Every structure is written in C-alpha cells, then in structure tokens.
CSV table of C-alpha atoms in Angstrom, one decimal:
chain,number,residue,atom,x,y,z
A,1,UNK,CA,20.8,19.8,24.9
A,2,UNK,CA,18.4,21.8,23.0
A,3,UNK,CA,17.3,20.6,19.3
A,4,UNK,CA,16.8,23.4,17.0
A,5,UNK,CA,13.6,23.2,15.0
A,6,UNK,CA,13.0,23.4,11.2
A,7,UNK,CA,9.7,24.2,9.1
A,8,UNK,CA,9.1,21.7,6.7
A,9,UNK,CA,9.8,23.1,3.3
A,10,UNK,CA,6.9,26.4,3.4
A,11,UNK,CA,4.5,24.7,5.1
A,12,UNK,CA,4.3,26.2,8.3
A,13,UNK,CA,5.1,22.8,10.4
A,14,UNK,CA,7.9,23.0,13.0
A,15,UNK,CA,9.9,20.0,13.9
A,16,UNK,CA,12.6,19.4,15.3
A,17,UNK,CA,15.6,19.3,13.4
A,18,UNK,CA,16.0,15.4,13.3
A,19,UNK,CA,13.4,13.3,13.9
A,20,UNK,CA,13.4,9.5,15.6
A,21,UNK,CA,12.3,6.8,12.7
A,22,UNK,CA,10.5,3.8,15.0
A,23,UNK,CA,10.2,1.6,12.4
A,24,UNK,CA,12.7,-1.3,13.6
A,25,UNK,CA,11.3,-0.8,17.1
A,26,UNK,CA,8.8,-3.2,16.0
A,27,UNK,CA,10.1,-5.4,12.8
A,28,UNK,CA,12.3,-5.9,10.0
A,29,UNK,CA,15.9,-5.2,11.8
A,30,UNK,CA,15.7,-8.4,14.4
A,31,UNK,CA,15.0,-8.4,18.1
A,32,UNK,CA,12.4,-6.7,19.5
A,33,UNK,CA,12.2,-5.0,23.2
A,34,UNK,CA,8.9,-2.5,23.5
A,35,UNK,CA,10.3,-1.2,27.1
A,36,UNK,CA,13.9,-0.4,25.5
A,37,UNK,CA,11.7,1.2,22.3
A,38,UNK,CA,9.3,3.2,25.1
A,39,UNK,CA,12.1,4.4,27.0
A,40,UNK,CA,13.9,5.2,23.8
A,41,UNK,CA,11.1,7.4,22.8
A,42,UNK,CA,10.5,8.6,26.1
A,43,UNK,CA,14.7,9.7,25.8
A,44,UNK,CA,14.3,11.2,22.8
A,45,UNK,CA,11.6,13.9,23.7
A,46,UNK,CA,14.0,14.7,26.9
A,47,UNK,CA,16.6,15.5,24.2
A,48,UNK,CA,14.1,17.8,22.4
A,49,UNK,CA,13.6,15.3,19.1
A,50,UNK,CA,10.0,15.5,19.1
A,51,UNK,CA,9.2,14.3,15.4
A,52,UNK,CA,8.2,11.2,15.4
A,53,UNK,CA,7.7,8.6,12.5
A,54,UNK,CA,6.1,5.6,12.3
A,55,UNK,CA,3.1,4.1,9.9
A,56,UNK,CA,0.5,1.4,9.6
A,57,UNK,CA,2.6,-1.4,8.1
A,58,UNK,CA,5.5,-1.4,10.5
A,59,UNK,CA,4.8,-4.9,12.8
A,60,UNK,CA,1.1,-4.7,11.0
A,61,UNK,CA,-0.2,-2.0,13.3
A,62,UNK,CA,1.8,-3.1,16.3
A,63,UNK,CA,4.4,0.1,15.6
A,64,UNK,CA,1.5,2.6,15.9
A,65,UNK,CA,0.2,1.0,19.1
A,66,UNK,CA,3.9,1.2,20.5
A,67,UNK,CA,4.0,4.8,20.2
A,68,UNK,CA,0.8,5.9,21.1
A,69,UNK,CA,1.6,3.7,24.5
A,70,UNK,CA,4.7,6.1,24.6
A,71,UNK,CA,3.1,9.4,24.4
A,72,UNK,CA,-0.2,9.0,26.1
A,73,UNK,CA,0.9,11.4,28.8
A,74,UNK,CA,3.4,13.8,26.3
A,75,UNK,CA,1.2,13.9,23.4
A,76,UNK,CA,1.6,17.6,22.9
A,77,UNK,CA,5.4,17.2,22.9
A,78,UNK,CA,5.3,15.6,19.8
A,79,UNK,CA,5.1,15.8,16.1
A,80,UNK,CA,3.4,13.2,15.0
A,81,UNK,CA,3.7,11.7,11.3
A,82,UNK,CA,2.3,8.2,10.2
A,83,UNK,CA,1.7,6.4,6.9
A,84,UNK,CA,-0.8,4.9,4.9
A,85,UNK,CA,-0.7,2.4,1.2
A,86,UNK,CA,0.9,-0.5,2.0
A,87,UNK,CA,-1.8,-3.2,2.6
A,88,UNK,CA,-0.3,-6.0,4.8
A,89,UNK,CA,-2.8,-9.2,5.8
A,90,UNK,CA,-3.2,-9.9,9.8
A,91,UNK,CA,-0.4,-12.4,9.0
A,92,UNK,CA,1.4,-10.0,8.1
A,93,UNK,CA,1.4,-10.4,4.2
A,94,UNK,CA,2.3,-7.8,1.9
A,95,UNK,CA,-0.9,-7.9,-0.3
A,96,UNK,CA,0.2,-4.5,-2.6
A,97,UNK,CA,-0.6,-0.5,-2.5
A,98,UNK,CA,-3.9,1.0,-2.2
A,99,UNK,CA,-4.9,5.0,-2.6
A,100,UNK,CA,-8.2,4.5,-3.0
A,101,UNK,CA,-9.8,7.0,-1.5
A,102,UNK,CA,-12.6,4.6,1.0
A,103,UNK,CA,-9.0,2.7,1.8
A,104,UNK,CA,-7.5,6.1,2.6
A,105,UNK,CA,-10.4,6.8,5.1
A,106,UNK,CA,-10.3,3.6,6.7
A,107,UNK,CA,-6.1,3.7,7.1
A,108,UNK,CA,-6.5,6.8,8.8
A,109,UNK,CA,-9.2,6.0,11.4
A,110,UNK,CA,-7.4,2.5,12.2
A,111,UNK,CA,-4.1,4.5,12.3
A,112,UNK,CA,-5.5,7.1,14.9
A,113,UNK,CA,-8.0,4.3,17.3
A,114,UNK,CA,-4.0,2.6,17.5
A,115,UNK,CA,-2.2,5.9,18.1
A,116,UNK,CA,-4.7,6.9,21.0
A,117,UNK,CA,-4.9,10.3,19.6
A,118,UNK,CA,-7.9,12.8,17.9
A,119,UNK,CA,-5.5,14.1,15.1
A,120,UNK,CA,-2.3,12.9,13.1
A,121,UNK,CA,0.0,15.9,12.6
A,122,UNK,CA,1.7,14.4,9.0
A,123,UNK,CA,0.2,11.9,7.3
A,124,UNK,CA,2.0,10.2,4.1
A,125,UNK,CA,1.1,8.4,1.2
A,126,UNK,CA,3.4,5.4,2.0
A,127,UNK,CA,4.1,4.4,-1.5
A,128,UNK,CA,1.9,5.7,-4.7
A,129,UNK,CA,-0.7,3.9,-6.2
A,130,UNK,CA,0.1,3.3,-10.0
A,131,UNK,CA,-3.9,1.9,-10.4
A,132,UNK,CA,-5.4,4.9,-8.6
A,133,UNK,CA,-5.3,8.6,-10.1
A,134,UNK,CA,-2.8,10.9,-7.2
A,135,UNK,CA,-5.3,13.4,-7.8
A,136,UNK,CA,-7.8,11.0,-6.2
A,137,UNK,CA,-5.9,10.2,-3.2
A,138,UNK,CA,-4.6,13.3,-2.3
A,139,UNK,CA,-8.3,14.3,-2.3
A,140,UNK,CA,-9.1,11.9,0.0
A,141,UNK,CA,-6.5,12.7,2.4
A,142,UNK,CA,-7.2,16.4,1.8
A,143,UNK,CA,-11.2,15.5,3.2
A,144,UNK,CA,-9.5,14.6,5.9
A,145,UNK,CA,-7.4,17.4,6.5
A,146,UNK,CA,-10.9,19.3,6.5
A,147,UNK,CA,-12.1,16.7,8.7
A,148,UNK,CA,-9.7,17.8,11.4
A,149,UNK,CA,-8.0,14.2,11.8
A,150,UNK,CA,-4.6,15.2,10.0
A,151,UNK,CA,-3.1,18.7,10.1
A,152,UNK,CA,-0.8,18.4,7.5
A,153,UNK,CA,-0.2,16.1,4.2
A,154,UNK,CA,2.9,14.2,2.8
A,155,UNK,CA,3.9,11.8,0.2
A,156,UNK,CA,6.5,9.1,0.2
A,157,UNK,CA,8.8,7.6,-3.0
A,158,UNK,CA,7.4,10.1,-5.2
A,159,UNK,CA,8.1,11.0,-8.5
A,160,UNK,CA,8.6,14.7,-9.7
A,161,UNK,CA,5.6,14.2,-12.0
A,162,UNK,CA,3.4,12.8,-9.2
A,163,UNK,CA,4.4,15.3,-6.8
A,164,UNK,CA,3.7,18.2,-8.8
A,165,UNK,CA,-0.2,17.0,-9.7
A,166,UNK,CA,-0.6,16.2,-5.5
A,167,UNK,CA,0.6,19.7,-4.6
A,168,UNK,CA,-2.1,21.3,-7.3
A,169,UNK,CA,-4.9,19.4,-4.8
A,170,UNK,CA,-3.5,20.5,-1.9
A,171,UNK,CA,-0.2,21.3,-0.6
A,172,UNK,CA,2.0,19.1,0.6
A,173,UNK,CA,4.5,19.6,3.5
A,174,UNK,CA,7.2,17.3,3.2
A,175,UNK,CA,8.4,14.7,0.7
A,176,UNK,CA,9.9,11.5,2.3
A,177,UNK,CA,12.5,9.4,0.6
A,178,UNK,CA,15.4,7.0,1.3
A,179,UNK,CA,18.6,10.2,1.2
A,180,UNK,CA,22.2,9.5,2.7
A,181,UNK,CA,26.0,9.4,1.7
A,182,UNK,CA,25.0,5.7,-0.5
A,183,UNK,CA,21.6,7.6,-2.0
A,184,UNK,CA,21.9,10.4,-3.8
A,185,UNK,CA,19.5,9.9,-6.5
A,186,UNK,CA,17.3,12.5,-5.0
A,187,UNK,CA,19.8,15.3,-5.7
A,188,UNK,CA,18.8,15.1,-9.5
A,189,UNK,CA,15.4,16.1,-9.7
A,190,UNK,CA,13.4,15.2,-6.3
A,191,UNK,CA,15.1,18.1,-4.0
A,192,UNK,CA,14.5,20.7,-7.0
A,193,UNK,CA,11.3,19.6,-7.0
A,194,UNK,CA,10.3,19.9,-3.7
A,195,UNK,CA,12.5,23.6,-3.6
A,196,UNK,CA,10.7,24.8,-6.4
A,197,UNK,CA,7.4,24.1,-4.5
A,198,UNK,CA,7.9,24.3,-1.3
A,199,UNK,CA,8.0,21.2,0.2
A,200,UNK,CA,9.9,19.7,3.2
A,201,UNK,CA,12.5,16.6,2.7
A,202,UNK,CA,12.3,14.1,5.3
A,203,UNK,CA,15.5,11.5,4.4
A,204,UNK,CA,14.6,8.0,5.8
A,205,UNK,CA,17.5,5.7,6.0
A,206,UNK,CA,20.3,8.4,6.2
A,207,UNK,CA,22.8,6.0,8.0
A,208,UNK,CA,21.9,3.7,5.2
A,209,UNK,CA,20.1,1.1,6.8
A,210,UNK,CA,22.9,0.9,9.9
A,211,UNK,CA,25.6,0.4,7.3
A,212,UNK,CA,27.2,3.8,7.2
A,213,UNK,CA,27.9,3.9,11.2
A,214,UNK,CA,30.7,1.1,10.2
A,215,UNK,CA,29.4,-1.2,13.3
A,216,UNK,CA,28.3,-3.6,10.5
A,217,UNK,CA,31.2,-5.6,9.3
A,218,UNK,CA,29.8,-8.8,7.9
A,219,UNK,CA,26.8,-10.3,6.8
A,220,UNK,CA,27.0,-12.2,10.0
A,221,UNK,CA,26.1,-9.2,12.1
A,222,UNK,CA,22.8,-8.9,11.0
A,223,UNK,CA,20.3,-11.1,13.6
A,224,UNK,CA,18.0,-13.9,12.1
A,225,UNK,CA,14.9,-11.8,10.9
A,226,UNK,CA,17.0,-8.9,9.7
A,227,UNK,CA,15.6,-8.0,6.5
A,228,UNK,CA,19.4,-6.7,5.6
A,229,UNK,CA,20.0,-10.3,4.7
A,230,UNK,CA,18.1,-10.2,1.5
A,231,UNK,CA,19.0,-6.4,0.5
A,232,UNK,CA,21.3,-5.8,-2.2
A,233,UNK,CA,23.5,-3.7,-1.0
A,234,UNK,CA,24.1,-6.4,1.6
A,235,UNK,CA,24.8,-9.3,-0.3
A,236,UNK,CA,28.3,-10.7,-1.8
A,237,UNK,CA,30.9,-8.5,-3.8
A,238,UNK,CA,28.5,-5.6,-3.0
A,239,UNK,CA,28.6,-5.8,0.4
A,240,UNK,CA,33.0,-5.9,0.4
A,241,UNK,CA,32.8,-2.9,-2.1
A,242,UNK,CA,30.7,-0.9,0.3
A,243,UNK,CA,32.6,-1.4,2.9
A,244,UNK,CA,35.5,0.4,1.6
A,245,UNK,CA,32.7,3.4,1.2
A,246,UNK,CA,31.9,2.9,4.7
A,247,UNK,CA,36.1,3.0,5.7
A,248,UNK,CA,36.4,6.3,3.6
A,249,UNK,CA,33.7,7.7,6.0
A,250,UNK,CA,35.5,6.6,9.1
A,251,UNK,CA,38.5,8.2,8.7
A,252,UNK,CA,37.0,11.7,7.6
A,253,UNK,CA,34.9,11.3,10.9
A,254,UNK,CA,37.7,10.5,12.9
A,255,UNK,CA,39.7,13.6,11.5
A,256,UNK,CA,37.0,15.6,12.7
A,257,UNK,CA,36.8,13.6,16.0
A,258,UNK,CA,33.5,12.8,15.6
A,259,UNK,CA,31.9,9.2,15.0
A,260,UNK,CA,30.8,7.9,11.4
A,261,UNK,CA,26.9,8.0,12.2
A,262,UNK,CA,27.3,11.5,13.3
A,263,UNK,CA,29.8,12.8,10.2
A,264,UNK,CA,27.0,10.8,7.7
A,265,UNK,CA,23.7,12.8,9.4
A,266,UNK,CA,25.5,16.3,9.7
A,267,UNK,CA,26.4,15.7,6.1
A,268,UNK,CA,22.5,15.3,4.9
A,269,UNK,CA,21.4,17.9,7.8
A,270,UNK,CA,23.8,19.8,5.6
A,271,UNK,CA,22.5,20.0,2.4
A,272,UNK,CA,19.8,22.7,3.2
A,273,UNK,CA,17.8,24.1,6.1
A,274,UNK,CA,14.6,22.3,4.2
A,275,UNK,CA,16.3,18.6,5.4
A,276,UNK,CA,15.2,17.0,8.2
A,277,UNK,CA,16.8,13.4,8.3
A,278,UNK,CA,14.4,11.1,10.6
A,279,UNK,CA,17.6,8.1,11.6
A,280,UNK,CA,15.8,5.2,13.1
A,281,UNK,CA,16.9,3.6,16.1
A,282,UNK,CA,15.6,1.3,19.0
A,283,UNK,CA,18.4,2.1,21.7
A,284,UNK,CA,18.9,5.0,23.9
A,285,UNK,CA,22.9,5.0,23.4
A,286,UNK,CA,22.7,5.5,19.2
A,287,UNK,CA,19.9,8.1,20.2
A,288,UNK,CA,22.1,10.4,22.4
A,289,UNK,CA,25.0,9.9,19.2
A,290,UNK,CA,22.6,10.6,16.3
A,291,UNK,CA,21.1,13.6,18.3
A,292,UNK,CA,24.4,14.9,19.3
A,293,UNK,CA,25.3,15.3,15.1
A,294,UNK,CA,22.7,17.7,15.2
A,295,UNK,CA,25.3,20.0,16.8
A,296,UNK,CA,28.1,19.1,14.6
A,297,UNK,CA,29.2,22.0,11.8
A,298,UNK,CA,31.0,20.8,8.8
A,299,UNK,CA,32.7,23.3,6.8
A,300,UNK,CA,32.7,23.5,3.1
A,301,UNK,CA,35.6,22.2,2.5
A,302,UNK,CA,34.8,19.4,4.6
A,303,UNK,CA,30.9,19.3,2.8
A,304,UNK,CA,33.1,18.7,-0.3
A,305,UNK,CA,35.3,16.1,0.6
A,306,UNK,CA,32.9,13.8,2.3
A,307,UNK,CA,30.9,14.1,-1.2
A,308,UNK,CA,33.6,13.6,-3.1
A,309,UNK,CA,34.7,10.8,-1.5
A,310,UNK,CA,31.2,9.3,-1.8
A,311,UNK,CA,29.8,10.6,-5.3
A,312,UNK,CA,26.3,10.3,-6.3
A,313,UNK,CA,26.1,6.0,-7.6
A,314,UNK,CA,29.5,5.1,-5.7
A,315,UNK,CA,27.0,2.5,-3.2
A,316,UNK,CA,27.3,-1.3,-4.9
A,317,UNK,CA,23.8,-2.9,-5.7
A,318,UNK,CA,20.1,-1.4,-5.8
A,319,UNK,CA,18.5,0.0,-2.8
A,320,UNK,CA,15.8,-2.7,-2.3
A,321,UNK,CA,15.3,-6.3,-4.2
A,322,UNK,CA,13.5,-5.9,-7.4
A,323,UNK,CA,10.7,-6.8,-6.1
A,324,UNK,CA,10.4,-3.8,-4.1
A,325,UNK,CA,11.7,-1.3,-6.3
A,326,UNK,CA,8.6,-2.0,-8.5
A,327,UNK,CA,6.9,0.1,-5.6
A,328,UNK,CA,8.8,3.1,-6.1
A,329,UNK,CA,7.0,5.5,-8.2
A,330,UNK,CA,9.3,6.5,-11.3
C-alpha cells in the first residue's frame, strides 16, 4: 500500500501521513519483546509509515537504542523525531523537567550516540519547563538546529501562550499533544493556534491509550506493569461510563464495515490536512489495521455523527493522575 505524505503544518517537512509511536515498545503498557518491536518497525517502513517517534525517557534510553538498532541499514527511509525534558534517574525515577539550555545540549548528544545517527530530523520539547524562560530553550534547541544535529524543531503539551513566544525564536514545525475521539480539548484554542502560525499537529494517543479499539473490556485486561492501572480514565465508574463511549464507536465502525481503531484514526486524520496522528503499537497485526485507516474516507455526515456522538468532555475522568497533569503547561 502506499502512504500518502503530509507537510507538517508550513514547515516544509514531509511525513508520512501516520506516523508509528514506539513508546510501549519499551515500557509503560506491559510486556516487552525488542524482536516483535524491530520487526514491527521494520513492517512499518514496508507499508510506507516512515515517521517515527520515540524520546529519551521511554525505558530511560532503552527506546532510542531500540530504534536506532532498527534502522541502522534504512536510516534514510525514515523520519525521525525524539524528545527531550523529562529527566528520569538510571533507576528509572522521574526526577522533573529541565529546558535549560546546557541540559538541552547534553539530551540531544545522548539522544543521537543511542540513535546511531549524525542528525535528528524533529526534535521536541517533551514537556515545558515552568522554571526556565521558553525563549531560553527554544534557543538552545535552535543552536542546535545551526549546529546541524536536528533539522527541524517541536514542542510537546504546549500552551497557546508558550507556543507563540517559541515560534518568535524560531519556528516550530509541529505541535504534539494527546488528540482523539476522548480528547478534544485541543480543538479550543491549541489547533487555532498552531493554524494561525503554521505549525504541524502530531496527535499522540489517538486510540486513547488502546481504549478506543474496544479490545479493552475490563481493568483486568491490562498486564501487571501497565501504567493504565493507575490512569483515570481507567479506574471505577469511569472506566464503565467510557465504555459505553467506546460501544457508540463500535457500532458506527461496524456500519461502515470498518474496525473501531480504524473509524477513531480516520476521524482525527480527518480534521485537517495539517493532522498527522502518530498511534503507537508494538505488534505487526494492529500496524497493518491502523495503517490501513489511512485509506478509509469518512463523509461529512459521517465526520458529524462520530463527533456528535463523542462531543468534546464526553470521556469520564482526567487524562493523567494529578500528579502528571501538573506537567502540562496551561
């Protein structure tokens, strides 16, 4: 199949028009299997998705490392975009945010000696640093730009404030935050944000963590080490009252004769030609079905019913604990 490509926002980066999210290749969603993640990855740039996303915190390094294994031999297939801010001890330890600009030149040199490669393509802000000016970070990253390690620049959980005062230091290509049929908050003033500007929206999480492709039917699912366990959405009465979201998705898939996963991804792929949702997997099977939404065509009747029947603040409980969402620059 061939994947169509999109430029992020004005920016002048191609990708392909969904991306592979390798995040859970390496921790947080349960068992791990590197030669199931390679040849996942391997599968992936067969079927033309060539974007590739990944950062420093995911398995404390060990994600980075996983995919520069991977693409040794294919590295000008790819698309490359990793992530710098959150600082994690060797034990794995989440020890808080950093864009200070010395940190920001030490992230990216450790990020590219574990990627095996001379240059990231995109390379995010992870989460903003409320102690550090984004005017001093984005500087930082913008030496580096100069320095020919990173081609192109991103931020991550942004706010519309703090994205316009990065994009007067540099521009910035895309904008990634968690989007899908349960998250909608971006609608409001993120997207007219990044549209106004010119910047690219890369929706992470746009099956909603798994939960939108209906294969999660109880808490039970979810392996020991699944970090779902402790996420609101997945807990108690909102977990029951977002399953009957999940149901409403099901059947206006099956109308359609197409599967959940894929009716939720063409839905955000749907919302402009500046989208370019990044679904994470681990398995070659939910590859070929998330890249095969790439192909599905909803009409606007259809784009209207699927939102109506999922309005924006219809998903039961916050996105992370509290504890996390004090990370999320307002």
């Amino acid at each position: 199949m061939s994947m169509e490509k999109r430029e992020l926002g004005k920016s002048g980066l191609m990708v392909s028009a969904q991306g592979l999210g390798c995040m859970g290749m390496s921790e947080f969603y349960g068992g791990l299997d590197d030669a199931e993640s390679i040849a996942t990855i391997h599968h992936a740039l067969d079927l033309g998705v060539t974007f590739l996303d990944t950062a420093d915190m995911y398995g404390v390094g060990r994600n980075e490392e996983l995919i520069g294994k991977a693409i040794h031999d294919r590295r000008g297939e790819v698309v490359l975009a990793t992530k710098f801010a959150n600082v994690r001890g060797e034990d794995g330890a989440f020890l808080g945010v950093s864009g200070k600009p010395e940190y920001v030149r030490e992230a990216c040199d450790a990020s590219l000696k574990r990627l095996g490669i001379d240059v990231i393509d995109l390379y995010y802000q992870h989460r903003v640093d409320p102690e550090t000016p984004i005017e001093d970070t984005v500087g930082a990253m913008a030496e580096l730009v100069k320095a020919g390690k990173v081609r192109y620049l991103g931020l991550s959980e942004a706010s519309p404030a703090t994205i316009r005062r990065a994009a007067k230091i540099h521009p910035i290509a895309a904008l990634q935050t968690e989007y899908s049929l349960w998250s909608r908050e971006p609608e409001d003033e993120i997207l007219p944000t990044c549209r106004e500007l010119g910047i690219g929206f890369v929706p992470y999480s746009p099956l909603g963590r798994g939960f939108l492709t209906g294969q999660i039917k109880s808490p039970d699912d979810f392996e020991e080490g699944d970090y779902r366990r402790n996420a609101p959405r997945f807990q108690g009465e909102n977990f029951q009252r977002n399953l009957e979201l999940v149901k409403k998705i099901g059947v206006l898939a099956a109308q359609k004769g197409i599967t959940a996963s894929q009716l939720a991804l063409a839905w955000v792929a749907a919302q402009g030609k500046d989208i370019v949702p990044i679904p994470g997997t681990k398995r070659r099977k939910y590859l070929d079905e998330n890249a095969a939404a790439a192909n599905v065509v909803l009409t606007e009747a259809e784009l209207a019913e699927i939102s109506d029947a999922l309005p924006q603040g219809s998903a039961a409980g916050g996105r992370y604990p509290e504890a996390n969402m004090r990370f999320i620059d307002k």
